[in-house]
């Protein structure tokens, strides 16, 4: 962030949001909404796209993995499927981190929003995300993981179970400041707010009761074991987000700023020679 303060220029340290979540959770929409919000509050921000299959953006990415490699090229040249092609692209990206570091050099003191692919295996079966976080940390970035989950999952306990488990897996693997965000809250109108609170602050008893009611008895021991795992770690809760509500965006950004300790390393710098005051006379 860069702000004017009398005759000095103030610059924030390196910070970034790592935006993750399953396909359809609203990652690209979230990134666009956050970019718009940052512009409205006068923060300098850059969008980084690390999804080699993404083609359409509301905001043009400042850094785009497609300038290095694309899924379509890999599928055409190596006859890989979509998932295999995506994994190949990200492994190629990790082998060429010098390209990424060179791209970042022009934005040393700016805020980054990094849009990631939605394939869940990136967070559960591979170390790709862990290596990316290590790279950003080595470059002195403060990284906050943002894991998105579609609010429609609260209407299907099995899906919500899976979403909570994938969020927890991501938290355990990356070991960074982390927020889980329940998106598309404007679409949830039939669920009472008191009941939603039990999903935001994951209520193990609610999960178990609903899971057992909708599954065969032979799965009840498995349900109980999963709920016990979630309850014992007691790590997962959700921040509700309605991107159409500026207050909702502001509340989420406040929590992200707290996680990143954003602004605590504010240091004054001399402004660049953009004009000579004597020339105005």
PDB file of C-alpha atoms in Angstrom:
ATOM      1  CA  UNK A   1       0.000   0.000   0.000  1.00  0.00           C
ATOM      2  CA  UNK A   2       1.243   3.490  -0.794  1.00  0.00           C
ATOM      3  CA  UNK A   3      -0.235   6.593   0.824  1.00  0.00           C
ATOM      4  CA  UNK A   4       0.796  10.254   0.905  1.00  0.00           C
ATOM      5  CA  UNK A   5       1.508  11.772   4.311  1.00  0.00           C
ATOM      6  CA  UNK A   6       2.695  15.384   4.197  1.00  0.00           C
ATOM      7  CA  UNK A   7       6.055  15.279   2.425  1.00  0.00           C
ATOM      8  CA  UNK A   8       6.767  11.589   2.815  1.00  0.00           C
ATOM      9  CA  UNK A   9       5.579   8.466   1.088  1.00  0.00           C
ATOM     10  CA  UNK A  10       4.494   5.549   3.267  1.00  0.00           C
ATOM     11  CA  UNK A  11       4.826   1.986   2.032  1.00  0.00           C
ATOM     12  CA  UNK A  12       3.385  -1.223   3.442  1.00  0.00           C
ATOM     13  CA  UNK A  13       5.412  -4.428   3.578  1.00  0.00           C
ATOM     14  CA  UNK A  14       4.858  -7.431   1.375  1.00  0.00           C
ATOM     15  CA  UNK A  15       1.501  -9.155   1.917  1.00  0.00           C
ATOM     16  CA  UNK A  16      -0.614 -11.552  -0.081  1.00  0.00           C
ATOM     17  CA  UNK A  17      -3.822 -13.546   0.002  1.00  0.00           C
ATOM     18  CA  UNK A  18      -3.619 -17.102  -1.310  1.00  0.00           C
ATOM     19  CA  UNK A  19      -7.172 -17.748  -2.565  1.00  0.00           C
ATOM     20  CA  UNK A  20      -8.101 -21.435  -2.556  1.00  0.00           C
ATOM     21  CA  UNK A  21     -11.156 -23.656  -2.521  1.00  0.00           C
ATOM     22  CA  UNK A  22     -13.004 -26.268  -4.587  1.00  0.00           C
ATOM     23  CA  UNK A  23     -14.264 -25.576  -8.094  1.00  0.00           C
ATOM     24  CA  UNK A  24     -17.420 -23.474  -8.053  1.00  0.00           C
ATOM     25  CA  UNK A  25     -16.729 -21.884  -4.670  1.00  0.00           C
ATOM     26  CA  UNK A  26     -16.404 -18.423  -6.233  1.00  0.00           C
ATOM     27  CA  UNK A  27     -12.631 -17.843  -6.216  1.00  0.00           C
ATOM     28  CA  UNK A  28     -12.498 -15.672  -9.347  1.00  0.00           C
ATOM     29  CA  UNK A  29     -15.577 -13.713  -8.250  1.00  0.00           C
ATOM     30  CA  UNK A  30     -14.015 -13.218  -4.822  1.00  0.00           C
ATOM     31  CA  UNK A  31     -10.755 -11.991  -6.358  1.00  0.00           C
ATOM     32  CA  UNK A  32     -12.602  -9.494  -8.567  1.00  0.00           C
ATOM     33  CA  UNK A  33     -14.688  -8.237  -5.623  1.00  0.00           C
ATOM     34  CA  UNK A  34     -11.610  -7.878  -3.417  1.00  0.00           C
ATOM     35  CA  UNK A  35      -9.750  -6.039  -6.197  1.00  0.00           C
ATOM     36  CA  UNK A  36     -12.675  -3.629  -6.519  1.00  0.00           C
ATOM     37  CA  UNK A  37     -12.836  -3.115  -2.755  1.00  0.00           C
ATOM     38  CA  UNK A  38      -9.100  -2.421  -2.552  1.00  0.00           C
ATOM     39  CA  UNK A  39      -9.398   0.194  -5.269  1.00  0.00           C
ATOM     40  CA  UNK A  40     -12.279   1.860  -3.415  1.00  0.00           C
ATOM     41  CA  UNK A  41     -10.173   2.182  -0.245  1.00  0.00           C
ATOM     42  CA  UNK A  42      -7.089   3.318  -2.219  1.00  0.00           C
ATOM     43  CA  UNK A  43      -4.828   0.344  -1.596  1.00  0.00           C
ATOM     44  CA  UNK A  44      -2.328  -0.677  -4.246  1.00  0.00           C
ATOM     45  CA  UNK A  45      -3.085  -4.282  -5.188  1.00  0.00           C
ATOM     46  CA  UNK A  46      -2.174  -6.730  -7.953  1.00  0.00           C
ATOM     47  CA  UNK A  47      -3.972  -9.848  -9.146  1.00  0.00           C
ATOM     48  CA  UNK A  48      -1.779 -12.914  -9.701  1.00  0.00           C
ATOM     49  CA  UNK A  49      -3.327 -15.794 -11.638  1.00  0.00           C
ATOM     50  CA  UNK A  50      -1.777 -19.209 -10.978  1.00  0.00           C
ATOM     51  CA  UNK A  51      -4.579 -21.195 -12.627  1.00  0.00           C
ATOM     52  CA  UNK A  52      -3.173 -22.275 -16.020  1.00  0.00           C
ATOM     53  CA  UNK A  53      -6.685 -23.165 -17.241  1.00  0.00           C
ATOM     54  CA  UNK A  54      -8.233 -19.746 -16.518  1.00  0.00           C
ATOM     55  CA  UNK A  55      -8.992 -17.606 -19.561  1.00  0.00           C
ATOM     56  CA  UNK A  56     -11.453 -14.876 -18.589  1.00  0.00           C
ATOM     57  CA  UNK A  57     -10.844 -12.222 -15.939  1.00  0.00           C
ATOM     58  CA  UNK A  58     -12.781  -9.201 -14.751  1.00  0.00           C
ATOM     59  CA  UNK A  59      -9.434  -7.642 -13.817  1.00  0.00           C
ATOM     60  CA  UNK A  60      -6.428  -8.356 -15.991  1.00  0.00           C
ATOM     61  CA  UNK A  61      -3.802 -10.238 -13.953  1.00  0.00           C
ATOM     62  CA  UNK A  62      -0.561  -8.396 -13.370  1.00  0.00           C
ATOM     63  CA  UNK A  63       1.197 -11.774 -13.304  1.00  0.00           C
ATOM     64  CA  UNK A  64      -0.302 -14.687 -15.224  1.00  0.00           C
ATOM     65  CA  UNK A  65       0.991 -18.262 -15.240  1.00  0.00           C
ATOM     66  CA  UNK A  66      -0.423 -18.570 -18.769  1.00  0.00           C
ATOM     67  CA  UNK A  67       2.492 -16.426 -19.932  1.00  0.00           C
ATOM     68  CA  UNK A  68       4.681 -19.351 -18.861  1.00  0.00           C
ATOM     69  CA  UNK A  69       2.522 -22.383 -19.640  1.00  0.00           C
ATOM     70  CA  UNK A  70      -1.132 -23.316 -20.277  1.00  0.00           C
ATOM     71  CA  UNK A  71      -3.187 -26.451 -19.744  1.00  0.00           C
ATOM     72  CA  UNK A  72      -4.308 -26.437 -23.391  1.00  0.00           C
ATOM     73  CA  UNK A  73      -0.716 -26.549 -24.630  1.00  0.00           C
ATOM     74  CA  UNK A  74       0.123 -29.442 -22.301  1.00  0.00           C
ATOM     75  CA  UNK A  75      -2.986 -31.384 -23.309  1.00  0.00           C
ATOM     76  CA  UNK A  76      -2.240 -30.877 -27.007  1.00  0.00           C
ATOM     77  CA  UNK A  77       1.458 -31.698 -26.853  1.00  0.00           C
ATOM     78  CA  UNK A  78       1.511 -34.465 -24.212  1.00  0.00           C
ATOM     79  CA  UNK A  79      -2.038 -35.867 -24.591  1.00  0.00           C
ATOM     80  CA  UNK A  80      -2.752 -35.343 -20.889  1.00  0.00           C
ATOM     81  CA  UNK A  81      -6.240 -34.946 -19.469  1.00  0.00           C
ATOM     82  CA  UNK A  82      -7.340 -31.706 -17.788  1.00  0.00           C
ATOM     83  CA  UNK A  83      -6.291 -32.692 -14.249  1.00  0.00           C
ATOM     84  CA  UNK A  84      -3.004 -34.233 -15.321  1.00  0.00           C
ATOM     85  CA  UNK A  85      -2.304 -31.209 -17.497  1.00  0.00           C
ATOM     86  CA  UNK A  86      -2.951 -28.833 -14.596  1.00  0.00           C
ATOM     87  CA  UNK A  87      -0.619 -30.744 -12.254  1.00  0.00           C
ATOM     88  CA  UNK A  88       2.070 -30.776 -14.963  1.00  0.00           C
ATOM     89  CA  UNK A  89       1.698 -27.005 -15.406  1.00  0.00           C
ATOM     90  CA  UNK A  90       2.111 -26.289 -11.704  1.00  0.00           C
ATOM     91  CA  UNK A  91       5.086 -28.625 -11.407  1.00  0.00           C
ATOM     92  CA  UNK A  92       6.628 -26.812 -14.387  1.00  0.00           C
ATOM     93  CA  UNK A  93       5.893 -23.537 -12.586  1.00  0.00           C
ATOM     94  CA  UNK A  94       7.755 -24.757  -9.489  1.00  0.00           C
ATOM     95  CA  UNK A  95      10.707 -25.759 -11.659  1.00  0.00           C
ATOM     96  CA  UNK A  96      10.774 -22.215 -13.017  1.00  0.00           C
ATOM     97  CA  UNK A  97      10.297 -20.156  -9.865  1.00  0.00           C
ATOM     98  CA  UNK A  98      12.975 -17.771 -11.099  1.00  0.00           C
ATOM     99  CA  UNK A  99      10.401 -16.598 -13.692  1.00  0.00           C
ATOM    100  CA  UNK A 100       7.907 -15.925 -10.897  1.00  0.00           C
ATOM    101  CA  UNK A 101      10.489 -14.140  -8.764  1.00  0.00           C
ATOM    102  CA  UNK A 102      11.495 -11.954 -11.718  1.00  0.00           C
ATOM    103  CA  UNK A 103       7.826 -11.049 -12.288  1.00  0.00           C
ATOM    104  CA  UNK A 104       7.447 -10.089  -8.620  1.00  0.00           C
ATOM    105  CA  UNK A 105      10.431  -7.753  -8.568  1.00  0.00           C
ATOM    106  CA  UNK A 106       8.447  -4.757  -9.809  1.00  0.00           C
ATOM    107  CA  UNK A 107       5.904  -5.112  -6.993  1.00  0.00           C
ATOM    108  CA  UNK A 108       8.096  -5.443  -3.921  1.00  0.00           C
ATOM    109  CA  UNK A 109       5.917  -3.386  -1.588  1.00  0.00           C
ATOM    110  CA  UNK A 110       2.474  -4.041  -3.048  1.00  0.00           C
ATOM    111  CA  UNK A 111      -0.338  -6.327  -1.973  1.00  0.00           C
ATOM    112  CA  UNK A 112      -0.952  -9.498  -4.002  1.00  0.00           C
ATOM    113  CA  UNK A 113      -4.169 -11.494  -4.435  1.00  0.00           C
ATOM    114  CA  UNK A 114      -3.208 -14.917  -5.800  1.00  0.00           C
ATOM    115  CA  UNK A 115      -5.974 -16.886  -7.529  1.00  0.00           C
ATOM    116  CA  UNK A 116      -5.320 -20.635  -7.366  1.00  0.00           C
ATOM    117  CA  UNK A 117      -6.872 -23.618  -9.227  1.00  0.00           C
ATOM    118  CA  UNK A 118      -9.741 -25.497  -7.594  1.00  0.00           C
ATOM    119  CA  UNK A 119      -8.501 -29.095  -7.868  1.00  0.00           C
ATOM    120  CA  UNK A 120      -8.621 -30.480  -4.341  1.00  0.00           C
ATOM    121  CA  UNK A 121      -5.665 -32.818  -4.894  1.00  0.00           C
ATOM    122  CA  UNK A 122      -3.383 -29.769  -4.907  1.00  0.00           C
ATOM    123  CA  UNK A 123      -4.037 -29.440  -1.181  1.00  0.00           C
ATOM    124  CA  UNK A 124      -4.208 -33.118  -0.222  1.00  0.00           C
ATOM    125  CA  UNK A 125      -1.950 -35.206  -2.481  1.00  0.00           C
ATOM    126  CA  UNK A 126       0.854 -32.897  -3.602  1.00  0.00           C
ATOM    127  CA  UNK A 127       3.326 -30.478  -2.001  1.00  0.00           C
ATOM    128  CA  UNK A 128       2.808 -27.851  -4.718  1.00  0.00           C
ATOM    129  CA  UNK A 129       1.027 -25.379  -2.425  1.00  0.00           C
ATOM    130  CA  UNK A 130       3.551 -25.914   0.358  1.00  0.00           C
ATOM    131  CA  UNK A 131       6.421 -25.146  -2.015  1.00  0.00           C
ATOM    132  CA  UNK A 132       4.661 -22.010  -3.274  1.00  0.00           C
ATOM    133  CA  UNK A 133       4.191 -20.777   0.299  1.00  0.00           C
ATOM    134  CA  UNK A 134       7.862 -21.495   1.031  1.00  0.00           C
ATOM    135  CA  UNK A 135       8.848 -19.415  -2.005  1.00  0.00           C
ATOM    136  CA  UNK A 136       6.673 -16.472  -0.944  1.00  0.00           C
ATOM    137  CA  UNK A 137       7.944 -16.677   2.636  1.00  0.00           C
ATOM    138  CA  UNK A 138      11.547 -16.714   1.425  1.00  0.00           C
ATOM    139  CA  UNK A 139      10.767 -13.525  -0.520  1.00  0.00           C
ATOM    140  CA  UNK A 140       9.536 -11.992   2.779  1.00  0.00           C
ATOM    141  CA  UNK A 141       5.830 -12.055   1.950  1.00  0.00           C
ATOM    142  CA  UNK A 142       3.298 -12.394   4.711  1.00  0.00           C
ATOM    143  CA  UNK A 143       0.837 -14.971   3.408  1.00  0.00           C
ATOM    144  CA  UNK A 144      -2.764 -15.513   4.500  1.00  0.00           C
ATOM    145  CA  UNK A 145      -4.613 -18.541   3.183  1.00  0.00           C
ATOM    146  CA  UNK A 146      -8.219 -17.839   2.149  1.00  0.00           C
ATOM    147  CA  UNK A 147     -10.217 -21.046   1.704  1.00  0.00           C
ATOM    148  CA  UNK A 148     -13.631 -20.529   0.108  1.00  0.00           C
ATOM    149  CA  UNK A 149     -16.643 -22.794   0.497  1.00  0.00           C
ATOM    150  CA  UNK A 150     -19.989 -22.336  -1.253  1.00  0.00           C
ATOM    151  CA  UNK A 151     -22.798 -21.523   1.213  1.00  0.00           C
ATOM    152  CA  UNK A 152     -25.033 -24.001  -0.622  1.00  0.00           C
ATOM    153  CA  UNK A 153     -23.049 -26.745   1.149  1.00  0.00           C
ATOM    154  CA  UNK A 154     -24.998 -26.072   4.348  1.00  0.00           C
ATOM    155  CA  UNK A 155     -28.030 -27.596   2.657  1.00  0.00           C
ATOM    156  CA  UNK A 156     -26.210 -30.892   2.096  1.00  0.00           C
ATOM    157  CA  UNK A 157     -24.492 -32.241   5.198  1.00  0.00           C
ATOM    158  CA  UNK A 158     -22.310 -34.691   3.257  1.00  0.00           C
ATOM    159  CA  UNK A 159     -20.946 -31.875   1.116  1.00  0.00           C
ATOM    160  CA  UNK A 160     -20.380 -29.689   4.162  1.00  0.00           C
ATOM    161  CA  UNK A 161     -18.543 -32.583   5.844  1.00  0.00           C
ATOM    162  CA  UNK A 162     -16.261 -32.843   2.812  1.00  0.00           C
ATOM    163  CA  UNK A 163     -15.759 -29.078   2.706  1.00  0.00           C
ATOM    164  CA  UNK A 164     -14.756 -28.904   6.369  1.00  0.00           C
ATOM    165  CA  UNK A 165     -12.337 -31.808   5.954  1.00  0.00           C
ATOM    166  CA  UNK A 166     -10.717 -30.273   2.863  1.00  0.00           C
ATOM    167  CA  UNK A 167     -10.380 -26.912   4.624  1.00  0.00           C
ATOM    168  CA  UNK A 168      -8.752 -28.584   7.614  1.00  0.00           C
ATOM    169  CA  UNK A 169      -6.400 -30.546   5.348  1.00  0.00           C
ATOM    170  CA  UNK A 170      -5.337 -27.287   3.706  1.00  0.00           C
ATOM    171  CA  UNK A 171      -4.766 -25.597   7.073  1.00  0.00           C
ATOM    172  CA  UNK A 172      -2.650 -28.474   8.375  1.00  0.00           C
ATOM    173  CA  UNK A 173      -0.553 -28.751   5.235  1.00  0.00           C
ATOM    174  CA  UNK A 174       0.257 -25.080   4.689  1.00  0.00           C
ATOM    175  CA  UNK A 175       0.727 -23.944   8.309  1.00  0.00           C
ATOM    176  CA  UNK A 176       0.072 -20.271   7.575  1.00  0.00           C
ATOM    177  CA  UNK A 177      -2.417 -17.710   8.936  1.00  0.00           C
ATOM    178  CA  UNK A 178      -5.706 -18.901   7.498  1.00  0.00           C
ATOM    179  CA  UNK A 179      -9.345 -17.890   7.162  1.00  0.00           C
ATOM    180  CA  UNK A 180     -12.190 -20.058   5.889  1.00  0.00           C
ATOM    181  CA  UNK A 181     -14.837 -18.033   4.074  1.00  0.00           C
ATOM    182  CA  UNK A 182     -18.402 -19.092   3.296  1.00  0.00           C
ATOM    183  CA  UNK A 183     -19.250 -17.407   0.012  1.00  0.00           C
ATOM    184  CA  UNK A 184     -22.510 -16.521  -1.768  1.00  0.00           C
ATOM    185  CA  UNK A 185     -24.338 -15.709   1.458  1.00  0.00           C
ATOM    186  CA  UNK A 186     -26.760 -13.572  -0.541  1.00  0.00           C
ATOM    187  CA  UNK A 187     -28.156 -16.815  -2.000  1.00  0.00           C
ATOM    188  CA  UNK A 188     -29.006 -18.336   1.384  1.00  0.00           C
ATOM    189  CA  UNK A 189     -32.453 -17.069   2.344  1.00  0.00           C
ATOM    190  CA  UNK A 190     -34.286 -20.122   3.663  1.00  0.00           C
ATOM    191  CA  UNK A 191     -31.894 -21.065   6.491  1.00  0.00           C
ATOM    192  CA  UNK A 192     -32.471 -19.323   9.862  1.00  0.00           C
ATOM    193  CA  UNK A 193     -29.547 -17.252  11.111  1.00  0.00           C
ATOM    194  CA  UNK A 194     -29.409 -19.226  14.380  1.00  0.00           C
ATOM    195  CA  UNK A 195     -28.905 -22.413  12.383  1.00  0.00           C
ATOM    196  CA  UNK A 196     -26.276 -20.801  10.144  1.00  0.00           C
ATOM    197  CA  UNK A 197     -24.257 -19.907  13.234  1.00  0.00           C
ATOM    198  CA  UNK A 198     -23.881 -23.622  13.913  1.00  0.00           C
ATOM    199  CA  UNK A 199     -22.227 -23.978  10.503  1.00  0.00           C
ATOM    200  CA  UNK A 200     -20.032 -20.881  10.835  1.00  0.00           C
ATOM    201  CA  UNK A 201     -18.728 -22.178  14.185  1.00  0.00           C
ATOM    202  CA  UNK A 202     -18.741 -25.815  13.195  1.00  0.00           C
ATOM    203  CA  UNK A 203     -21.080 -27.672  15.543  1.00  0.00           C
ATOM    204  CA  UNK A 204     -19.976 -31.296  15.725  1.00  0.00           C
ATOM    205  CA  UNK A 205     -23.293 -32.484  17.201  1.00  0.00           C
ATOM    206  CA  UNK A 206     -25.256 -30.894  14.364  1.00  0.00           C
ATOM    207  CA  UNK A 207     -23.000 -32.547  11.773  1.00  0.00           C
ATOM    208  CA  UNK A 208     -23.298 -35.939  13.408  1.00  0.00           C
ATOM    209  CA  UNK A 209     -27.081 -35.805  13.853  1.00  0.00           C
ATOM    210  CA  UNK A 210     -27.713 -34.720  10.266  1.00  0.00           C
ATOM    211  CA  UNK A 211     -25.149 -37.104   8.785  1.00  0.00           C
ATOM    212  CA  UNK A 212     -26.606 -40.076  10.654  1.00  0.00           C
ATOM    213  CA  UNK A 213     -30.140 -39.108   9.634  1.00  0.00           C
ATOM    214  CA  UNK A 214     -29.233 -39.131   5.950  1.00  0.00           C
ATOM    215  CA  UNK A 215     -26.912 -42.177   5.794  1.00  0.00           C
ATOM    216  CA  UNK A 216     -27.205 -45.891   6.355  1.00  0.00           C
ATOM    217  CA  UNK A 217     -26.561 -47.149   9.893  1.00  0.00           C
ATOM    218  CA  UNK A 218     -23.448 -48.976   8.759  1.00  0.00           C
ATOM    219  CA  UNK A 219     -21.805 -45.569   8.123  1.00  0.00           C
ATOM    220  CA  UNK A 220     -22.602 -44.146  11.558  1.00  0.00           C
ATOM    221  CA  UNK A 221     -19.282 -45.210  13.094  1.00  0.00           C
ATOM    222  CA  UNK A 222     -17.448 -43.517  10.210  1.00  0.00           C
ATOM    223  CA  UNK A 223     -19.531 -40.371  10.647  1.00  0.00           C
ATOM    224  CA  UNK A 224     -18.724 -40.343  14.353  1.00  0.00           C
ATOM    225  CA  UNK A 225     -15.001 -40.789  13.703  1.00  0.00           C
ATOM    226  CA  UNK A 226     -14.952 -37.888  11.218  1.00  0.00           C
ATOM    227  CA  UNK A 227     -16.891 -35.607  13.538  1.00  0.00           C
ATOM    228  CA  UNK A 228     -14.562 -36.524  16.419  1.00  0.00           C
ATOM    229  CA  UNK A 229     -11.577 -35.617  14.234  1.00  0.00           C
ATOM    230  CA  UNK A 230     -13.087 -32.246  13.347  1.00  0.00           C
ATOM    231  CA  UNK A 231     -14.024 -31.586  16.976  1.00  0.00           C
ATOM    232  CA  UNK A 232     -10.632 -32.586  18.407  1.00  0.00           C
ATOM    233  CA  UNK A 233      -8.687 -30.311  16.067  1.00  0.00           C
ATOM    234  CA  UNK A 234     -11.265 -27.557  16.628  1.00  0.00           C
ATOM    235  CA  UNK A 235      -9.657 -25.488  13.874  1.00  0.00           C
ATOM    236  CA  UNK A 236     -12.355 -24.883  11.299  1.00  0.00           C
ATOM    237  CA  UNK A 237     -14.860 -22.051  11.405  1.00  0.00           C
ATOM    238  CA  UNK A 238     -16.197 -19.819   8.663  1.00  0.00           C
ATOM    239  CA  UNK A 239     -16.508 -16.114   8.011  1.00  0.00           C
ATOM    240  CA  UNK A 240     -19.728 -15.403   6.054  1.00  0.00           C
ATOM    241  CA  UNK A 241     -19.295 -13.240   2.958  1.00  0.00           C
ATOM    242  CA  UNK A 242     -21.753 -11.418   0.740  1.00  0.00           C
ATOM    243  CA  UNK A 243     -19.686  -9.670  -1.938  1.00  0.00           C
ATOM    244  CA  UNK A 244     -22.612  -7.371  -2.718  1.00  0.00           C
ATOM    245  CA  UNK A 245     -22.382  -5.912   0.792  1.00  0.00           C
ATOM    246  CA  UNK A 246     -19.467  -3.502   1.356  1.00  0.00           C
ATOM    247  CA  UNK A 247     -19.735  -3.960   5.136  1.00  0.00           C
ATOM    248  CA  UNK A 248     -19.349  -7.718   4.695  1.00  0.00           C
ATOM    249  CA  UNK A 249     -16.252  -7.162   2.553  1.00  0.00           C
ATOM    250  CA  UNK A 250     -14.835  -4.729   5.101  1.00  0.00           C
ATOM    251  CA  UNK A 251     -15.371  -7.118   8.019  1.00  0.00           C
ATOM    252  CA  UNK A 252     -13.570  -9.908   6.163  1.00  0.00           C
ATOM    253  CA  UNK A 253     -10.693  -7.647   5.138  1.00  0.00           C
ATOM    254  CA  UNK A 254     -10.299  -6.519   8.757  1.00  0.00           C
ATOM    255  CA  UNK A 255      -9.831 -10.144   9.830  1.00  0.00           C
ATOM    256  CA  UNK A 256      -7.352 -10.751   7.002  1.00  0.00           C
ATOM    257  CA  UNK A 257      -5.397  -7.633   8.020  1.00  0.00           C
ATOM    258  CA  UNK A 258      -5.276  -8.918  11.600  1.00  0.00           C
ATOM    259  CA  UNK A 259      -4.005 -12.316  10.431  1.00  0.00           C
ATOM    260  CA  UNK A 260      -1.312 -10.672   8.297  1.00  0.00           C
ATOM    261  CA  UNK A 261      -0.478  -7.990  10.889  1.00  0.00           C
ATOM    262  CA  UNK A 262      -0.981  -5.672   7.966  1.00  0.00           C
ATOM    263  CA  UNK A 263       0.355  -2.144   8.450  1.00  0.00           C
ATOM    264  CA  UNK A 264       2.444  -2.857  11.550  1.00  0.00           C
ATOM    265  CA  UNK A 265       5.695  -2.358   9.618  1.00  0.00           C
ATOM    266  CA  UNK A 266       4.725   1.022   8.164  1.00  0.00           C
ATOM    267  CA  UNK A 267       7.860   2.998   7.404  1.00  0.00           C
ATOM    268  CA  UNK A 268       8.178   6.468   5.896  1.00  0.00           C
ATOM    269  CA  UNK A 269      10.109   6.801   2.667  1.00  0.00           C
ATOM    270  CA  UNK A 270      11.129   9.810   0.693  1.00  0.00           C
ATOM    271  CA  UNK A 271       8.799  10.378  -2.263  1.00  0.00           C
ATOM    272  CA  UNK A 272      10.025   9.878  -5.780  1.00  0.00           C
ATOM    273  CA  UNK A 273      10.906  13.033  -7.701  1.00  0.00           C
ATOM    274  CA  UNK A 274       7.565  13.317  -9.443  1.00  0.00           C
ATOM    275  CA  UNK A 275       7.559  17.127  -9.408  1.00  0.00           C
ATOM    276  CA  UNK A 276       9.615  20.130  -8.309  1.00  0.00           C
ATOM    277  CA  UNK A 277       7.649  22.423  -5.959  1.00  0.00           C
ATOM    278  CA  UNK A 278       9.616  25.468  -7.206  1.00  0.00           C
ATOM    279  CA  UNK A 279       8.237  24.927 -10.686  1.00  0.00           C
ATOM    280  CA  UNK A 280       4.704  25.676  -9.508  1.00  0.00           C
ATOM    281  CA  UNK A 281       5.516  29.314  -8.823  1.00  0.00           C
TER     282      UNK A 281
END
